[in-house]
């Protein structure tokens, strides 16, 4: 069975209150409750609640005796915030997440399969340029 995936990219602006509109196509998959978090790269991730719960469960299984596991668990869980979409399909982003991603106003909201990423528009342009120039090399190393 094919699960619905987040696809495509959309340009939006962060408003003065730190809110961003989630594209309607994504809202249909997300539902009303999400978890926002720092991405591994310099972006904000938005998870459907159930997907975040799966990831958090996997992380909780890491051996706590290893420092790298404790560090990752701390990093991942301490920057996660539960959010509810408002009637206009917006979420309010925490200041620490906005600063981490370097978002001033212009954003690109990117579908990345089971998660959404929110990027500073300038940083996303760099990612796109790198992808466009390296896609052949990157795809060469992918095995299915």
Short mmCIF file of N, CA and C in Angstrom, two decimals:
data_model
loop_
_atom_site.label_atom_id
_atom_site.label_comp_id
_atom_site.label_asym_id
_atom_site.label_seq_id
_atom_site.Cartn_x
_atom_site.Cartn_y
_atom_site.Cartn_z
N UNK A 1 0.84 -1.19 0.00
CA UNK A 1 0.00 0.00 0.00
C UNK A 1 0.88 1.25 0.00
N UNK A 2 0.54 2.22 -0.81
CA UNK A 2 1.30 3.45 -0.93
C UNK A 2 0.80 4.48 0.07
N UNK A 3 1.69 4.93 0.95
CA UNK A 3 1.33 5.99 1.88
C UNK A 3 1.47 7.33 1.19
N UNK A 4 0.61 8.27 1.53
CA UNK A 4 0.73 9.60 0.95
C UNK A 4 2.04 10.23 1.40
N UNK A 5 2.69 10.89 0.46
CA UNK A 5 3.98 11.52 0.72
C UNK A 5 3.87 13.02 0.46
N UNK A 6 4.72 13.78 1.13
CA UNK A 6 4.81 15.22 0.89
C UNK A 6 5.72 15.43 -0.30
N UNK A 7 5.20 16.11 -1.32
CA UNK A 7 5.92 16.33 -2.56
C UNK A 7 5.91 17.81 -2.92
N UNK A 8 6.85 18.24 -3.73
CA UNK A 8 6.86 19.59 -4.28
C UNK A 8 7.44 20.62 -3.35
N UNK A 9 7.38 21.87 -3.80
CA UNK A 9 7.88 22.99 -3.01
C UNK A 9 7.03 24.22 -3.25
N UNK A 10 6.89 25.03 -2.20
CA UNK A 10 6.02 26.20 -2.23
C UNK A 10 6.75 27.36 -1.56
N UNK A 11 6.56 28.55 -2.10
CA UNK A 11 7.14 29.75 -1.49
C UNK A 11 6.09 30.48 -0.67
N UNK A 12 6.46 30.80 0.57
CA UNK A 12 5.59 31.54 1.48
C UNK A 12 6.43 32.51 2.28
N UNK A 13 5.76 33.42 2.96
CA UNK A 13 6.43 34.35 3.86
C UNK A 13 6.05 34.07 5.30
N UNK A 14 7.01 34.17 6.17
CA UNK A 14 6.77 34.12 7.61
C UNK A 14 6.17 35.46 7.99
N UNK A 15 5.07 35.46 8.74
CA UNK A 15 4.48 36.74 9.12
C UNK A 15 5.18 37.31 10.35
N UNK A 16 4.80 38.51 10.74
CA UNK A 16 5.46 39.21 11.84
C UNK A 16 5.27 38.52 13.19
N UNK A 17 4.30 37.61 13.29
CA UNK A 17 4.06 36.87 14.53
C UNK A 17 4.72 35.49 14.52
N UNK A 18 5.53 35.21 13.50
CA UNK A 18 6.23 33.92 13.43
C UNK A 18 5.36 32.78 12.92
N UNK A 19 4.32 33.13 12.17
CA UNK A 19 3.42 32.10 11.63
C UNK A 19 3.72 31.87 10.16
N UNK A 20 3.50 30.64 9.74
CA UNK A 20 3.67 30.27 8.34
C UNK A 20 2.46 29.44 7.91
N UNK A 21 2.02 29.68 6.69
CA UNK A 21 0.91 28.91 6.13
C UNK A 21 1.47 27.58 5.64
N UNK A 22 0.79 26.52 5.99
CA UNK A 22 1.12 25.19 5.47
C UNK A 22 0.28 24.98 4.21
N UNK A 23 0.93 24.63 3.09
CA UNK A 23 0.17 24.44 1.84
C UNK A 23 -0.99 23.46 2.01
N UNK A 24 -2.07 23.75 1.33
CA UNK A 24 -3.28 22.94 1.44
C UNK A 24 -3.02 21.47 1.12
N UNK A 25 -2.22 21.19 0.09
CA UNK A 25 -1.90 19.80 -0.25
C UNK A 25 -1.28 19.07 0.93
N UNK A 26 -0.46 19.76 1.70
CA UNK A 26 0.19 19.15 2.86
C UNK A 26 -0.78 19.00 4.03
N UNK A 27 -1.66 19.99 4.19
CA UNK A 27 -2.62 19.93 5.30
C UNK A 27 -3.52 18.71 5.18
N UNK A 28 -3.85 18.33 3.96
CA UNK A 28 -4.69 17.15 3.75
C UNK A 28 -4.04 15.88 4.27
N UNK A 29 -2.73 15.83 4.27
CA UNK A 29 -1.99 14.67 4.78
C UNK A 29 -1.70 14.83 6.27
N UNK A 30 -1.36 16.03 6.68
CA UNK A 30 -0.94 16.30 8.06
C UNK A 30 -2.03 16.13 9.10
N UNK A 31 -3.21 16.62 8.79
CA UNK A 31 -4.22 16.76 9.82
C UNK A 31 -4.00 18.08 10.54
N UNK A 32 -4.56 18.23 11.73
CA UNK A 32 -4.48 19.51 12.45
C UNK A 32 -3.35 19.61 13.45
N UNK A 33 -2.76 18.47 13.81
CA UNK A 33 -1.71 18.49 14.84
C UNK A 33 -0.40 17.99 14.25
N UNK A 34 0.66 18.76 14.52
CA UNK A 34 1.98 18.44 13.98
C UNK A 34 3.03 18.60 15.07
N UNK A 35 4.23 18.15 14.76
CA UNK A 35 5.40 18.42 15.60
C UNK A 35 6.43 19.10 14.72
N UNK A 36 6.92 20.26 15.17
CA UNK A 36 7.97 20.98 14.45
C UNK A 36 9.27 20.81 15.22
N UNK A 37 10.37 20.81 14.46
CA UNK A 37 11.65 20.47 15.06
C UNK A 37 12.77 21.08 14.23
N UNK A 38 13.96 21.15 14.81
CA UNK A 38 15.14 21.50 14.03
C UNK A 38 15.45 20.35 13.10
N UNK A 39 15.72 20.67 11.85
CA UNK A 39 16.13 19.64 10.91
C UNK A 39 17.60 19.31 11.12
N UNK A 40 18.02 18.19 10.55
CA UNK A 40 19.44 17.83 10.62
C UNK A 40 20.26 18.87 9.87
N UNK A 41 19.74 19.31 8.73
CA UNK A 41 20.37 20.41 8.02
C UNK A 41 19.74 21.70 8.53
N UNK A 42 20.13 22.83 8.03
CA UNK A 42 19.70 24.12 8.56
C UNK A 42 18.29 24.48 8.08
N UNK A 43 17.31 23.70 8.53
CA UNK A 43 15.92 23.94 8.18
C UNK A 43 15.06 23.53 9.37
N UNK A 44 13.76 23.77 9.25
CA UNK A 44 12.78 23.34 10.24
C UNK A 44 12.02 22.17 9.64
N UNK A 45 11.83 21.12 10.41
CA UNK A 45 11.04 19.98 9.94
C UNK A 45 9.65 20.02 10.58
N UNK A 46 8.67 19.59 9.81
CA UNK A 46 7.29 19.49 10.28
C UNK A 46 6.85 18.06 10.05
N UNK A 47 6.51 17.38 11.15
CA UNK A 47 6.11 15.97 11.11
C UNK A 47 4.62 15.83 11.41
N UNK A 48 3.95 14.93 10.73
CA UNK A 48 2.64 14.52 11.24
C UNK A 48 2.87 13.91 12.63
N UNK A 49 1.93 14.06 13.53
CA UNK A 49 2.12 13.56 14.90
C UNK A 49 2.53 12.09 14.95
N UNK A 50 1.89 11.25 14.16
CA UNK A 50 2.19 9.83 14.21
C UNK A 50 3.59 9.51 13.68
N UNK A 51 4.05 10.25 12.67
CA UNK A 51 5.39 10.03 12.14
C UNK A 51 6.44 10.45 13.16
N UNK A 52 6.20 11.59 13.83
CA UNK A 52 7.15 12.01 14.86
C UNK A 52 7.21 10.97 15.98
N UNK A 53 6.06 10.44 16.36
CA UNK A 53 6.03 9.43 17.42
C UNK A 53 6.86 8.20 17.01
N UNK A 54 6.77 7.79 15.74
CA UNK A 54 7.59 6.66 15.26
C UNK A 54 9.07 6.97 15.36
N UNK A 55 9.46 8.18 14.94
CA UNK A 55 10.87 8.56 15.00
C UNK A 55 11.35 8.65 16.45
N UNK A 56 10.54 9.24 17.32
CA UNK A 56 10.92 9.38 18.73
C UNK A 56 11.05 8.00 19.38
N UNK A 57 10.19 7.08 19.02
CA UNK A 57 10.28 5.71 19.57
C UNK A 57 11.58 5.05 19.14
N UNK A 58 11.94 5.21 17.87
CA UNK A 58 13.20 4.63 17.38
C UNK A 58 14.39 5.24 18.12
N UNK A 59 14.34 6.53 18.33
CA UNK A 59 15.44 7.21 19.02
C UNK A 59 15.51 6.78 20.48
N UNK A 60 14.37 6.55 21.11
CA UNK A 60 14.36 6.13 22.51
C UNK A 60 14.98 4.75 22.69
N UNK A 61 15.06 3.98 21.61
CA UNK A 61 15.65 2.64 21.68
C UNK A 61 17.18 2.67 21.62
N UNK A 62 17.76 3.82 21.32
CA UNK A 62 19.22 3.91 21.26
C UNK A 62 19.82 3.67 22.64
N UNK A 63 20.94 3.00 22.68
CA UNK A 63 21.60 2.70 23.97
C UNK A 63 22.02 4.00 24.64
N UNK A 64 21.49 4.24 25.85
CA UNK A 64 21.81 5.47 26.57
C UNK A 64 23.23 5.50 27.10
N UNK A 65 23.93 4.38 27.06
CA UNK A 65 25.30 4.32 27.56
C UNK A 65 26.30 4.95 26.59
N UNK A 66 25.88 5.20 25.36
CA UNK A 66 26.78 5.82 24.40
C UNK A 66 26.51 7.32 24.31
N UNK A 67 27.58 8.09 24.47
CA UNK A 67 27.45 9.55 24.50
C UNK A 67 26.81 10.10 23.23
N UNK A 68 27.18 9.58 22.08
CA UNK A 68 26.62 10.07 20.81
C UNK A 68 25.11 9.86 20.78
N UNK A 69 24.62 8.76 21.33
CA UNK A 69 23.18 8.51 21.38
C UNK A 69 22.47 9.49 22.31
N UNK A 70 23.07 9.73 23.48
CA UNK A 70 22.47 10.69 24.41
C UNK A 70 22.43 12.08 23.79
N UNK A 71 23.50 12.45 23.11
CA UNK A 71 23.57 13.77 22.47
C UNK A 71 22.51 13.91 21.40
N UNK A 72 22.38 12.88 20.56
CA UNK A 72 21.39 12.96 19.49
C UNK A 72 19.97 12.99 20.05
N UNK A 73 19.70 12.14 21.03
CA UNK A 73 18.37 12.11 21.65
C UNK A 73 18.04 13.49 22.23
N UNK A 74 18.99 14.06 22.94
CA UNK A 74 18.80 15.38 23.54
C UNK A 74 18.55 16.43 22.46
N UNK A 75 19.36 16.41 21.41
CA UNK A 75 19.22 17.36 20.32
C UNK A 75 17.84 17.24 19.67
N UNK A 76 17.47 16.02 19.32
CA UNK A 76 16.24 15.79 18.58
C UNK A 76 15.00 16.13 19.40
N UNK A 77 14.94 15.70 20.63
CA UNK A 77 13.73 15.86 21.43
C UNK A 77 13.60 17.24 22.08
N UNK A 78 14.72 17.88 22.40
CA UNK A 78 14.63 19.17 23.09
C UNK A 78 14.22 20.31 22.17
N UNK A 79 14.33 20.10 20.87
CA UNK A 79 13.94 21.17 19.94
C UNK A 79 12.62 20.86 19.24
N UNK A 80 11.86 19.92 19.76
CA UNK A 80 10.57 19.54 19.17
C UNK A 80 9.43 20.22 19.92
N UNK A 81 8.46 20.70 19.15
CA UNK A 81 7.32 21.41 19.72
C UNK A 81 6.04 20.92 19.06
N UNK A 82 5.04 20.56 19.87
CA UNK A 82 3.73 20.19 19.34
C UNK A 82 2.99 21.46 18.95
N UNK A 83 2.34 21.40 17.78
CA UNK A 83 1.61 22.56 17.27
C UNK A 83 0.28 22.11 16.70
N UNK A 84 -0.65 23.05 16.67
CA UNK A 84 -1.94 22.81 16.05
C UNK A 84 -2.15 23.86 14.98
N UNK A 85 -2.57 23.43 13.79
CA UNK A 85 -2.84 24.38 12.72
C UNK A 85 -4.06 25.21 13.08
N UNK A 86 -3.99 26.52 12.80
CA UNK A 86 -5.14 27.37 13.08
C UNK A 86 -6.15 27.26 11.93
N UNK A 87 -7.22 28.01 12.01
CA UNK A 87 -8.30 27.91 11.01
C UNK A 87 -7.86 28.34 9.61
N UNK A 88 -6.74 29.05 9.52
CA UNK A 88 -6.22 29.48 8.22
C UNK A 88 -5.07 28.59 7.75
N UNK A 89 -4.84 27.48 8.45
CA UNK A 89 -3.80 26.54 8.04
C UNK A 89 -2.39 26.98 8.38
N UNK A 90 -2.25 27.79 9.42
CA UNK A 90 -0.94 28.30 9.82
C UNK A 90 -0.48 27.61 11.10
N UNK A 91 0.84 27.58 11.26
CA UNK A 91 1.43 27.19 12.54
C UNK A 91 2.34 28.32 12.98
N UNK A 92 2.46 28.45 14.29
CA UNK A 92 3.34 29.44 14.89
C UNK A 92 4.66 28.76 15.20
N UNK A 93 5.76 29.28 14.66
CA UNK A 93 7.07 28.68 14.86
C UNK A 93 7.78 29.32 16.04
N UNK A 94 8.43 28.50 16.83
CA UNK A 94 9.20 28.99 17.97
C UNK A 94 10.38 29.83 17.47
N UNK A 95 10.73 30.85 18.22
CA UNK A 95 11.84 31.74 17.86
C UNK A 95 13.15 30.98 17.69
N UNK A 96 13.40 29.98 18.55
CA UNK A 96 14.64 29.22 18.45
C UNK A 96 14.73 28.46 17.12
N UNK A 97 13.60 28.02 16.59
CA UNK A 97 13.59 27.33 15.30
C UNK A 97 13.81 28.31 14.16
N UNK A 98 13.17 29.46 14.25
CA UNK A 98 13.33 30.49 13.21
C UNK A 98 14.78 30.93 13.14
N UNK A 99 15.40 31.15 14.30
CA UNK A 99 16.81 31.56 14.33
C UNK A 99 17.70 30.46 13.79
N UNK A 100 17.46 29.23 14.19
CA UNK A 100 18.27 28.10 13.73
C UNK A 100 18.27 28.01 12.21
N UNK A 101 17.10 28.16 11.59
CA UNK A 101 16.98 28.04 10.14
C UNK A 101 17.36 29.33 9.42
N UNK A 102 17.61 30.40 10.17
CA UNK A 102 18.00 31.67 9.55
C UNK A 102 16.89 32.31 8.73
N UNK A 103 15.66 32.07 9.13
CA UNK A 103 14.53 32.60 8.36
C UNK A 103 14.26 34.04 8.79
N UNK A 104 14.22 34.90 7.80
CA UNK A 104 13.86 36.30 8.05
C UNK A 104 12.40 36.52 7.65
N UNK A 105 12.09 36.21 6.41
CA UNK A 105 10.71 36.35 5.93
C UNK A 105 10.40 35.30 4.87
N UNK A 106 11.15 35.33 3.77
CA UNK A 106 10.87 34.43 2.65
C UNK A 106 11.31 33.01 2.96
N UNK A 107 10.40 32.06 2.73
CA UNK A 107 10.65 30.64 3.02
C UNK A 107 10.28 29.80 1.81
N UNK A 108 10.85 28.63 1.78
CA UNK A 108 10.41 27.61 0.84
C UNK A 108 10.01 26.40 1.67
N UNK A 109 8.79 25.93 1.46
CA UNK A 109 8.28 24.76 2.16
C UNK A 109 8.39 23.60 1.20
N UNK A 110 9.14 22.58 1.62
CA UNK A 110 9.54 21.49 0.73
C UNK A 110 8.95 20.17 1.22
N UNK A 111 8.36 19.43 0.31
CA UNK A 111 7.92 18.08 0.63
C UNK A 111 9.12 17.15 0.54
N UNK A 112 9.33 16.37 1.59
CA UNK A 112 10.48 15.45 1.65
C UNK A 112 10.01 14.06 2.08
N UNK A 113 8.99 13.56 1.40
CA UNK A 113 8.49 12.22 1.70
C UNK A 113 7.60 12.20 2.91
N UNK A 114 8.13 11.71 4.04
CA UNK A 114 7.32 11.58 5.25
C UNK A 114 7.38 12.81 6.15
N UNK A 115 8.06 13.85 5.70
CA UNK A 115 8.24 15.06 6.50
C UNK A 115 8.24 16.28 5.57
N UNK A 116 7.94 17.43 6.15
CA UNK A 116 8.00 18.71 5.44
C UNK A 116 9.21 19.47 5.99
N UNK A 117 9.90 20.19 5.12
CA UNK A 117 11.01 21.03 5.54
C UNK A 117 10.68 22.48 5.21
N UNK A 118 11.04 23.39 6.13
CA UNK A 118 10.88 24.82 5.90
C UNK A 118 12.27 25.43 5.87
N UNK A 119 12.62 26.02 4.74
CA UNK A 119 13.95 26.56 4.51
C UNK A 119 13.90 28.08 4.33
N UNK A 120 14.94 28.75 4.77
CA UNK A 120 15.19 30.12 4.38
C UNK A 120 15.33 30.08 2.85
N UNK A 121 14.68 31.00 2.13
CA UNK A 121 14.66 30.96 0.67
C UNK A 121 16.07 31.00 0.07
N UNK A 122 16.96 31.78 0.64
CA UNK A 122 18.33 31.87 0.12
C UNK A 122 19.08 30.56 0.32
N UNK A 123 18.93 29.93 1.47
CA UNK A 123 19.59 28.65 1.72
C UNK A 123 19.04 27.57 0.79
N UNK A 124 17.72 27.60 0.56
CA UNK A 124 17.13 26.61 -0.35
C UNK A 124 17.68 26.78 -1.77
N UNK A 125 17.89 28.01 -2.19
CA UNK A 125 18.45 28.25 -3.53
C UNK A 125 19.83 27.60 -3.66
N UNK A 126 20.63 27.62 -2.59
CA UNK A 126 21.94 26.97 -2.60
C UNK A 126 21.77 25.45 -2.69
N UNK A 127 20.84 24.91 -1.92
CA UNK A 127 20.57 23.47 -1.97
C UNK A 127 20.16 23.07 -3.38
N UNK A 128 19.28 23.83 -3.99
CA UNK A 128 18.82 23.55 -5.35
C UNK A 128 19.98 23.59 -6.34
N UNK A 129 20.82 24.59 -6.22
CA UNK A 129 21.96 24.71 -7.13
C UNK A 129 22.90 23.52 -6.99
N UNK A 130 23.18 23.14 -5.75
CA UNK A 130 24.03 21.97 -5.52
C UNK A 130 23.39 20.71 -6.09
N UNK A 131 22.11 20.56 -5.88
CA UNK A 131 21.41 19.39 -6.40
C UNK A 131 21.45 19.37 -7.92
N UNK A 132 21.22 20.51 -8.53
CA UNK A 132 21.21 20.58 -9.99
C UNK A 132 22.57 20.26 -10.59
N UNK A 133 23.64 20.64 -9.90
CA UNK A 133 24.97 20.38 -10.44
C UNK A 133 25.53 19.02 -10.03
N UNK A 134 24.97 18.39 -8.99
CA UNK A 134 25.52 17.13 -8.49
C UNK A 134 24.58 15.94 -8.59
N UNK A 135 23.41 16.10 -9.17
CA UNK A 135 22.43 15.03 -9.16
C UNK A 135 22.96 13.75 -9.79
N UNK A 136 23.67 13.86 -10.87
CA UNK A 136 24.22 12.67 -11.52
C UNK A 136 25.17 11.93 -10.58
N UNK A 137 26.06 12.66 -9.91
CA UNK A 137 27.00 12.03 -8.98
C UNK A 137 26.28 11.43 -7.77
N UNK A 138 25.32 12.16 -7.24
CA UNK A 138 24.59 11.68 -6.07
C UNK A 138 23.82 10.40 -6.42
N UNK A 139 23.13 10.41 -7.56
CA UNK A 139 22.31 9.26 -7.93
C UNK A 139 23.16 8.05 -8.27
N UNK A 140 24.40 8.25 -8.63
CA UNK A 140 25.30 7.15 -8.95
C UNK A 140 25.54 6.26 -7.72
N UNK A 141 25.51 6.85 -6.53
CA UNK A 141 25.80 6.12 -5.31
C UNK A 141 24.56 5.53 -4.64
N UNK A 142 23.38 5.73 -5.19
CA UNK A 142 22.15 5.23 -4.62
C UNK A 142 21.87 3.83 -5.15
N UNK A 143 21.61 2.92 -4.22
CA UNK A 143 21.25 1.55 -4.62
C UNK A 143 19.89 1.21 -4.04
N UNK A 144 19.06 0.60 -4.87
CA UNK A 144 17.73 0.16 -4.41
C UNK A 144 17.71 -1.34 -4.33
#
